[in-house]
Tab-separated table of C-alpha atoms in Angstrom:
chain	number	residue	atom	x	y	z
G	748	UNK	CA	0.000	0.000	0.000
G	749	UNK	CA	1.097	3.516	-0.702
G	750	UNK	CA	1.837	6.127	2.051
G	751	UNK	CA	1.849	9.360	1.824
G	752	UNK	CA	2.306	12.144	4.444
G	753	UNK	CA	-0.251	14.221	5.127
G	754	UNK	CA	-0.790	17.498	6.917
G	755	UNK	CA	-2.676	18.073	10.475
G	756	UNK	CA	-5.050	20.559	11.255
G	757	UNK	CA	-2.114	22.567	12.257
G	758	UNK	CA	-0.251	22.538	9.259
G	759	UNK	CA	2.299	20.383	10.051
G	760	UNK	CA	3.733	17.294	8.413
G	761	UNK	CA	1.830	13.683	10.183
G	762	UNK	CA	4.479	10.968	8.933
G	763	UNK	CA	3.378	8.207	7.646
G	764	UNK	CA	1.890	5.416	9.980
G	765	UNK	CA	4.608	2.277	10.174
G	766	UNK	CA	3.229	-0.897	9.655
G	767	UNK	CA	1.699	-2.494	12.960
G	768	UNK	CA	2.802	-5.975	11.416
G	769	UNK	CA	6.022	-7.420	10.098
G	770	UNK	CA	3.579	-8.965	7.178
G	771	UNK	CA	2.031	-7.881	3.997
G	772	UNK	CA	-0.449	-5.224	4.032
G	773	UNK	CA	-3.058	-5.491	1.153
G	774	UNK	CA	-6.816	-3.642	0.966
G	775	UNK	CA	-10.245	-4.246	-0.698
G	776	UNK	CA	-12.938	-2.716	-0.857
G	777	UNK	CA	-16.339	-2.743	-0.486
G	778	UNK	CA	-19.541	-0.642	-1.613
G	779	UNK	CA	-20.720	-0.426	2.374
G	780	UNK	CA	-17.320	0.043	4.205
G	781	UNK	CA	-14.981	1.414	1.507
G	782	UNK	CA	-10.907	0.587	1.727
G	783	UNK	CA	-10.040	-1.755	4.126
G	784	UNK	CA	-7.016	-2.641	4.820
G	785	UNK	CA	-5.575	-5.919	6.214
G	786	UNK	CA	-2.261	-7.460	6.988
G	787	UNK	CA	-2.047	-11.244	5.909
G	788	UNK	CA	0.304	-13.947	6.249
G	789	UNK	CA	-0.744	-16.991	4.454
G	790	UNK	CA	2.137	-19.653	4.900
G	791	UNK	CA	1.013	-22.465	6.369
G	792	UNK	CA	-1.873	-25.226	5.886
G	793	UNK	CA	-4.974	-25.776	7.586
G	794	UNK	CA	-7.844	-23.511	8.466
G	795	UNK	CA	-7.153	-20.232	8.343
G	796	UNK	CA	-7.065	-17.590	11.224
G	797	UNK	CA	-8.789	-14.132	11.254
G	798	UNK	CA	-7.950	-11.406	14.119
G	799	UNK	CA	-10.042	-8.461	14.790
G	800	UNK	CA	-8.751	-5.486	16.845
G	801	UNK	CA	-10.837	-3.616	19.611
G	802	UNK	CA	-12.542	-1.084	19.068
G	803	UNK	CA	-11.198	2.719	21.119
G	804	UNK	CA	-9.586	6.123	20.286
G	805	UNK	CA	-6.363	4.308	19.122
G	806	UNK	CA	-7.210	0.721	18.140
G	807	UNK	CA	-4.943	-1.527	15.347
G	808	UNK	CA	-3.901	-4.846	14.498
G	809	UNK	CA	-0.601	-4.042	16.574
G	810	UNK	CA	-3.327	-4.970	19.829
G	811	UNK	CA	-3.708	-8.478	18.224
G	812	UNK	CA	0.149	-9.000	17.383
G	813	UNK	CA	1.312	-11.502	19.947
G	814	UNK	CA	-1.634	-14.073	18.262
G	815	UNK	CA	-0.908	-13.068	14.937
G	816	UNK	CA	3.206	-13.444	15.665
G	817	UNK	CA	2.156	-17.095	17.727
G	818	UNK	CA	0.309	-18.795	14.896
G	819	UNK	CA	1.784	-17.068	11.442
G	820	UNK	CA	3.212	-19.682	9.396
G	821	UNK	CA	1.408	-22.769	11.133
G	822	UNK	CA	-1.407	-21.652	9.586
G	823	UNK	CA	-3.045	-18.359	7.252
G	824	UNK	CA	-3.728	-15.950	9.580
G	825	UNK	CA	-5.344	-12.668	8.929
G	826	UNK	CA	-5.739	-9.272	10.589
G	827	UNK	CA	-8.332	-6.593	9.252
G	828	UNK	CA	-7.648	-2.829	10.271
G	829	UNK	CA	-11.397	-2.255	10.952
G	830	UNK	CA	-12.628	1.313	9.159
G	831	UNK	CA	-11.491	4.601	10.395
G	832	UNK	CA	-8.272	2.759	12.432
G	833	UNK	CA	-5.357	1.686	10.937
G	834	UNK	CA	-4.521	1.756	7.653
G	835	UNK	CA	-8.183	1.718	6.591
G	836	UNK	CA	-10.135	4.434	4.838
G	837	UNK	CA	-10.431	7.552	7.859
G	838	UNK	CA	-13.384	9.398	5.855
G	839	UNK	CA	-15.552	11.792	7.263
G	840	UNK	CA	-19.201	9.284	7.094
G	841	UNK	CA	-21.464	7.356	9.262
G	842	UNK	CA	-19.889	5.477	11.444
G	843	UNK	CA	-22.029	1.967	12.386
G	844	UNK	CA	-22.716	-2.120	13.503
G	845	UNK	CA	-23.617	-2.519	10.272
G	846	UNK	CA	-20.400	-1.459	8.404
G	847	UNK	CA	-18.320	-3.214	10.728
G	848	UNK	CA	-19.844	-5.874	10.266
G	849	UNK	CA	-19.814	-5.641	6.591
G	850	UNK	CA	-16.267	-5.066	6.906
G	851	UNK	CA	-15.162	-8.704	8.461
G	852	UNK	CA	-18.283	-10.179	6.155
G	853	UNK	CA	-16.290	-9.184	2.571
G	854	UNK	CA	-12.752	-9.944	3.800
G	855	UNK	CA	-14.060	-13.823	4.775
G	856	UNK	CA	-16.019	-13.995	1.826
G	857	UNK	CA	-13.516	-12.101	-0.714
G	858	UNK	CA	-10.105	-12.538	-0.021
G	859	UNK	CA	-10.242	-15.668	2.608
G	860	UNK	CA	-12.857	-17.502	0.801
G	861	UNK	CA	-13.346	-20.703	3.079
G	862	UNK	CA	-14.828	-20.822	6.885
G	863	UNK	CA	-12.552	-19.408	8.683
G	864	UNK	CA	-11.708	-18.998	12.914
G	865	UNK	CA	-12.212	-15.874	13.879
G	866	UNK	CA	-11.209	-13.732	17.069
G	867	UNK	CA	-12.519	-10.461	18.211
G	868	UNK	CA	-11.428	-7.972	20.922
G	869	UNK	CA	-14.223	-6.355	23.200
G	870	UNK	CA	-17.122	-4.507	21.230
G	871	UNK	CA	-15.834	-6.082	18.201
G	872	UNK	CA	-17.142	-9.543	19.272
G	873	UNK	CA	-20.607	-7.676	18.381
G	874	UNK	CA	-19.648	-6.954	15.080
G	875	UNK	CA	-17.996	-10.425	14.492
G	876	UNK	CA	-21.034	-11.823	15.885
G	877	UNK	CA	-22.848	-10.040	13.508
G	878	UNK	CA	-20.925	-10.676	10.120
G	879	UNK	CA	-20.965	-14.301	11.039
G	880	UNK	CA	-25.138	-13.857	11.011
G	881	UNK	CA	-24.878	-12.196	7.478
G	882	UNK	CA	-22.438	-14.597	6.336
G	883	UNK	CA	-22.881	-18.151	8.230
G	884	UNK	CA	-21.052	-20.440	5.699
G	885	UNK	CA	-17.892	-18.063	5.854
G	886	UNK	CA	-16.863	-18.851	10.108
G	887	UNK	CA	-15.937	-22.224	11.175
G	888	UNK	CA	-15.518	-20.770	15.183
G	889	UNK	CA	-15.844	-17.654	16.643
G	890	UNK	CA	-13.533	-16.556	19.937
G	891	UNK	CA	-14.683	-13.497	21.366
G	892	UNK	CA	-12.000	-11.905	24.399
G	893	UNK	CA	-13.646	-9.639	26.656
G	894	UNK	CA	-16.873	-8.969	24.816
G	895	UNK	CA	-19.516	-6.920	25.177
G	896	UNK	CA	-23.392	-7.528	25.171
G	897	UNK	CA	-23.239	-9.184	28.592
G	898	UNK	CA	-23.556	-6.428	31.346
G	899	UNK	CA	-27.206	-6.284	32.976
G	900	UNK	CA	-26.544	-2.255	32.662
G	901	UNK	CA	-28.874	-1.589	29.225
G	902	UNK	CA	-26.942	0.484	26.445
G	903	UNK	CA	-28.476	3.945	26.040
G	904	UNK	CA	-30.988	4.301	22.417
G	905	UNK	CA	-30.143	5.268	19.626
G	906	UNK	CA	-31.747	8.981	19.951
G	907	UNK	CA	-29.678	9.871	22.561
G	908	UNK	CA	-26.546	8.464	20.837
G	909	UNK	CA	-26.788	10.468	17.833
G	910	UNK	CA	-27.611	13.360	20.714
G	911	UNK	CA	-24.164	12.701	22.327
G	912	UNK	CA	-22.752	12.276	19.135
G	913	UNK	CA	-23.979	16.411	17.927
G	914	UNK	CA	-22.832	17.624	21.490
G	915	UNK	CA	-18.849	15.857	20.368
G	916	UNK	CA	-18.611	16.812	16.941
G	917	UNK	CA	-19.088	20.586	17.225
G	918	UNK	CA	-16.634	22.320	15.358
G	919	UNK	CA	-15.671	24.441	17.716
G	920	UNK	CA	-14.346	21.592	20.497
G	921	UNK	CA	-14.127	18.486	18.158
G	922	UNK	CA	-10.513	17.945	17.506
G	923	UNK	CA	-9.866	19.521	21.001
G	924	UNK	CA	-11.592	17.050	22.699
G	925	UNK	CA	-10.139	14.069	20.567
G	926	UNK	CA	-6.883	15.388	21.189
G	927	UNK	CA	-7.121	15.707	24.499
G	928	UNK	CA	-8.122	11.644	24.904
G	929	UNK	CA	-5.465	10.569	22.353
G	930	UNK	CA	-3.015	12.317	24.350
G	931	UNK	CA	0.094	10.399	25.098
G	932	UNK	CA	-0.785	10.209	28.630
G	933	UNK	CA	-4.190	9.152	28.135
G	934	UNK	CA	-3.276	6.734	26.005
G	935	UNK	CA	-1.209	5.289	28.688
G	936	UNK	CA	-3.564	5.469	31.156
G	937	UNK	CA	-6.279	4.017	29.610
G	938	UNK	CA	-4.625	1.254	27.967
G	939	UNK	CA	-3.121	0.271	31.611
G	940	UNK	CA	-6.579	-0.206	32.955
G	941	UNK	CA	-6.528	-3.045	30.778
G	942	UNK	CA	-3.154	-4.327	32.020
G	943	UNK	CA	-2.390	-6.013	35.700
G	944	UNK	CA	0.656	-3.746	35.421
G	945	UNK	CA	0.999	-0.855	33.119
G	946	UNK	CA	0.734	-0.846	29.186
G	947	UNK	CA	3.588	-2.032	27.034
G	948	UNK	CA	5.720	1.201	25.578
G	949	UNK	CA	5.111	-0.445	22.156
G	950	UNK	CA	1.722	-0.576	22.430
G	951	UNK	CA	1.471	3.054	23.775
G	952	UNK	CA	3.424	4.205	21.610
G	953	UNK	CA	1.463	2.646	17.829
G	954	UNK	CA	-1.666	3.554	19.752
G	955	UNK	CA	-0.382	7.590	19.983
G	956	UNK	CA	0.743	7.215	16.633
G	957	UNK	CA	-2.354	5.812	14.872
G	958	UNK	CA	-4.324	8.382	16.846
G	959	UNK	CA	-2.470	11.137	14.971
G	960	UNK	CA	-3.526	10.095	11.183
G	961	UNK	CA	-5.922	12.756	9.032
G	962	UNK	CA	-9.165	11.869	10.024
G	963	UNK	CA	-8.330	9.638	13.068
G	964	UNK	CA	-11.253	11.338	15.321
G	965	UNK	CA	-14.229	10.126	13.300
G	966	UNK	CA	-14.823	7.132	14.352
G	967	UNK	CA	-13.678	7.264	17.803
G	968	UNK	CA	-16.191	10.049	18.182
G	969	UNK	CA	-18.978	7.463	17.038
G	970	UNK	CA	-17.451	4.919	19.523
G	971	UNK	CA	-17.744	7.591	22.857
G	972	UNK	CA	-21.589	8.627	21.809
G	973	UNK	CA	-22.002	4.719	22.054
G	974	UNK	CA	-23.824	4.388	18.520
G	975	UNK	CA	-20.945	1.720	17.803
G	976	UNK	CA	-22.578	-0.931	20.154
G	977	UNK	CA	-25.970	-2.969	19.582
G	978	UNK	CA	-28.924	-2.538	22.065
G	979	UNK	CA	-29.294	-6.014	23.646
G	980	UNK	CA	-26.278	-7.385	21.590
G	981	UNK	CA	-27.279	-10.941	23.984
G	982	UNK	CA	-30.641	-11.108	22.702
G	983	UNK	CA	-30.009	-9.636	18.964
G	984	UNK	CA	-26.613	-11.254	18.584
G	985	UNK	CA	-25.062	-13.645	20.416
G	986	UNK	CA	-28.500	-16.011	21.110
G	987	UNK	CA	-28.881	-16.400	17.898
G	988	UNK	CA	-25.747	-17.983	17.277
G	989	UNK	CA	-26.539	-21.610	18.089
G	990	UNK	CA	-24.695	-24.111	15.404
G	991	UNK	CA	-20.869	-22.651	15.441
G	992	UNK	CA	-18.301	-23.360	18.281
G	993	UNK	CA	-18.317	-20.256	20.453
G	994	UNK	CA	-15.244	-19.860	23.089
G	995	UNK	CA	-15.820	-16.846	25.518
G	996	UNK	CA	-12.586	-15.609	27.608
G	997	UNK	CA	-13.052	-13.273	30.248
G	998	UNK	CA	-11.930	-12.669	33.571
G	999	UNK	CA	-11.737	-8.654	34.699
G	1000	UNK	CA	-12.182	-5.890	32.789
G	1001	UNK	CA	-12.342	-2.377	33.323
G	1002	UNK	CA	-15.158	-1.179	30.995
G	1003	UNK	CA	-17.057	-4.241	30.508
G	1004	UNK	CA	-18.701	-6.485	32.979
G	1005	UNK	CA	-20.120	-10.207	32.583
G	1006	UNK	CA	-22.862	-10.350	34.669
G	1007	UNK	CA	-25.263	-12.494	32.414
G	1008	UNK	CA	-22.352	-14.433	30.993
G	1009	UNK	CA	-22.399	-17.839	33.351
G	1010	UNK	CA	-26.299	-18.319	32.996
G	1011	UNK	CA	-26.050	-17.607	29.089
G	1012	UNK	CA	-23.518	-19.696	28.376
G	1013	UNK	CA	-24.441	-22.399	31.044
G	1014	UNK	CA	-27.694	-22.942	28.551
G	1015	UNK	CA	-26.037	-23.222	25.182
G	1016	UNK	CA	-24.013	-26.285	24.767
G	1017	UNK	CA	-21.879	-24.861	21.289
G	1018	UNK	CA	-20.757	-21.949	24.043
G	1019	UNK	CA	-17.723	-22.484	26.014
G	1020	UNK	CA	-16.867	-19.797	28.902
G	1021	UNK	CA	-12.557	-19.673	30.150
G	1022	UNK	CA	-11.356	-16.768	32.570
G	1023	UNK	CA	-8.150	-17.269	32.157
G	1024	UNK	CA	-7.477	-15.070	35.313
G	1025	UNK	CA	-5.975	-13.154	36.283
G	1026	UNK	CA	-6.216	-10.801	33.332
G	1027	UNK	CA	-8.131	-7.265	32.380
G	1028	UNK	CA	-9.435	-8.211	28.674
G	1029	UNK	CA	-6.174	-8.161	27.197
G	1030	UNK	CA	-5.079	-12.031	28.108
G	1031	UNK	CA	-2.649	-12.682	24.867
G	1032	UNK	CA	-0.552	-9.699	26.035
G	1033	UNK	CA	-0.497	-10.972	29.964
G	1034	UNK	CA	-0.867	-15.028	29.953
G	1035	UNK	CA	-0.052	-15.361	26.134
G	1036	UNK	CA	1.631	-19.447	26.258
G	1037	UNK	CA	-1.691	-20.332	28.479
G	1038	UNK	CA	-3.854	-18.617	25.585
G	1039	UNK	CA	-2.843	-19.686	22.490
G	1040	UNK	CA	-2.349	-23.268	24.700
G	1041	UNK	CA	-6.678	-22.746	25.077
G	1042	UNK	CA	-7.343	-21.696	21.653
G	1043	UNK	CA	-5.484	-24.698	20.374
G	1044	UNK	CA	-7.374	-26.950	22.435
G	1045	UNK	CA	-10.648	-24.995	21.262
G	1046	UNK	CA	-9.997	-25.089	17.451
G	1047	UNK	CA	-9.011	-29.380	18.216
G	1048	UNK	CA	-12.365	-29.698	19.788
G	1049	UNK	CA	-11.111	-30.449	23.035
């Protein structure tokens, strides 16, 4: 893919954003979600592996990199850069579920092209969940770290999302705002809330970087007026996923809880529910030989 540098609202020169993975970076695109961009390594036999960041002010494939590094060259393995991260297409648009979702849908369907195992990070397990709906045929598993959709707190509706959503994207505060919570230090401090310890430098540091692209506010901005996550994901999502292999991991986390987790899983015998503890939703950066030792066993059929 072609980089170019760009300049910020200031004026001054953004550099190019590096690579998040040592692999090759291709794009596609679709009529819904536009260029996406993905980093794939396909060496190796057997099914292949897709890996779908979180979703934040600063997300990438560089949160998924210890998987992708564990299993490259045993088998494909995929990672999308989900719109307005990465090195996806940052436009200026709408912002949904339903392009996410379309997102993960065309890269199974279009460049992997057989069922695949897939892994999602936090509120992406609700689009994964919901790509796998619009294409069934195209997952063979789905792993979902951390999710969320299983809180007993309700998500607020839609009206007074796109209410938040007006009160953040005023001109006259927009970028201020965003630039105030993709800060350096909040950067750091948020992504050590999902550590035992603190953050790893490398992962603070792609995180500021990626959060200082042209355009890098839009979706973010979408994500903090909570229009990004589905109203009763459990219900609309997740129960209706009932043939597929479903593994759940979560132990702590510090924007999520699991509170109708045990019960929902307890009643669905293609679910399977690991802690994995002690982690805060990021276990293949804390406990990584332990969780690539479950997934194994999950993808065998153990």
């Amino acid at each position: 893919m072609k980089q170019q540098r760009a300049r910020s609202r200031t004026g001054s020169v953004t550099a190019p954003l590096p690579p998040a993975l040592t692999a090759p970076l291709a794009e596609l695109h679709s009529q819904r979600a536009g260029r996406i961009a993905y980093y794939a390594d396909e060496d190796g036999d057997g099914r292949p592996l897709l890996l779908v960041h979180s979703i934040n002010a600063a997300p990438s494939s560089f949160e998924v990199k210890p998987l992708f590094e564990r299993f490259r060259g045993e088998r494909p393995v995929y990672s999308i850069e989900l719109p307005g991260f990465g090195q996806s297409e940052r436009s200026d648009r709408v912002y949904s579920p339903a392009l996410y979702a379309d997102a993960i849908a065309t890269l199974l369907e279009q460049v992997i092209g057989t069922a695949a195992d897939v892994l999602a990070l936090s509120l992406s397990a609700e689009f994964a969940a919901r790509a796998m709906l619009a294409a069934p045929g195209a997952v063979a598993s789905l792993v979902l770290v951390s999710p969320t959709g299983f809180s007993a707190r309700s998500m607020p509706g839609p009206g007074a999302g796109r209410m938040v959503h007006r009160a953040l994207t005023v001109a006259l505060w927009r970028q201020r705002l965003f630039d105030l919570v993709a800060s350096k230090p909040s950067i750091r401090y948020y992504l050590s809330k999902s550590f035992m310890d603190t953050a790893p430098q490398e992962l603070v540091d792609y995180a500021y970087a990626t959060a200082h692209q042209p355009g890098a506010r839009h979706a973010p901005l979408y994500f903090l007026s909570t229009q990004l996550f589905t109203r009763d994901a459990l219900a609309a999502l997740y129960a209706k996923l009932t043939e597929v292999p479903v593994l759940v991991i979560a132990d702590r986390d510090p924007y999520v809880t699991f509170e109708r987790l045990p019960d929902f899983v307890a009643a669905r015998p293609n679910w399977r529910y690991e802690t994995l503890a002690p982690h805060m939703g990021l276990p293949h950066w804390e406990h990584p030989e332990a969780t690539c030792q479950l997934l194994e066993g999950f993808w065998r059929g153990d």
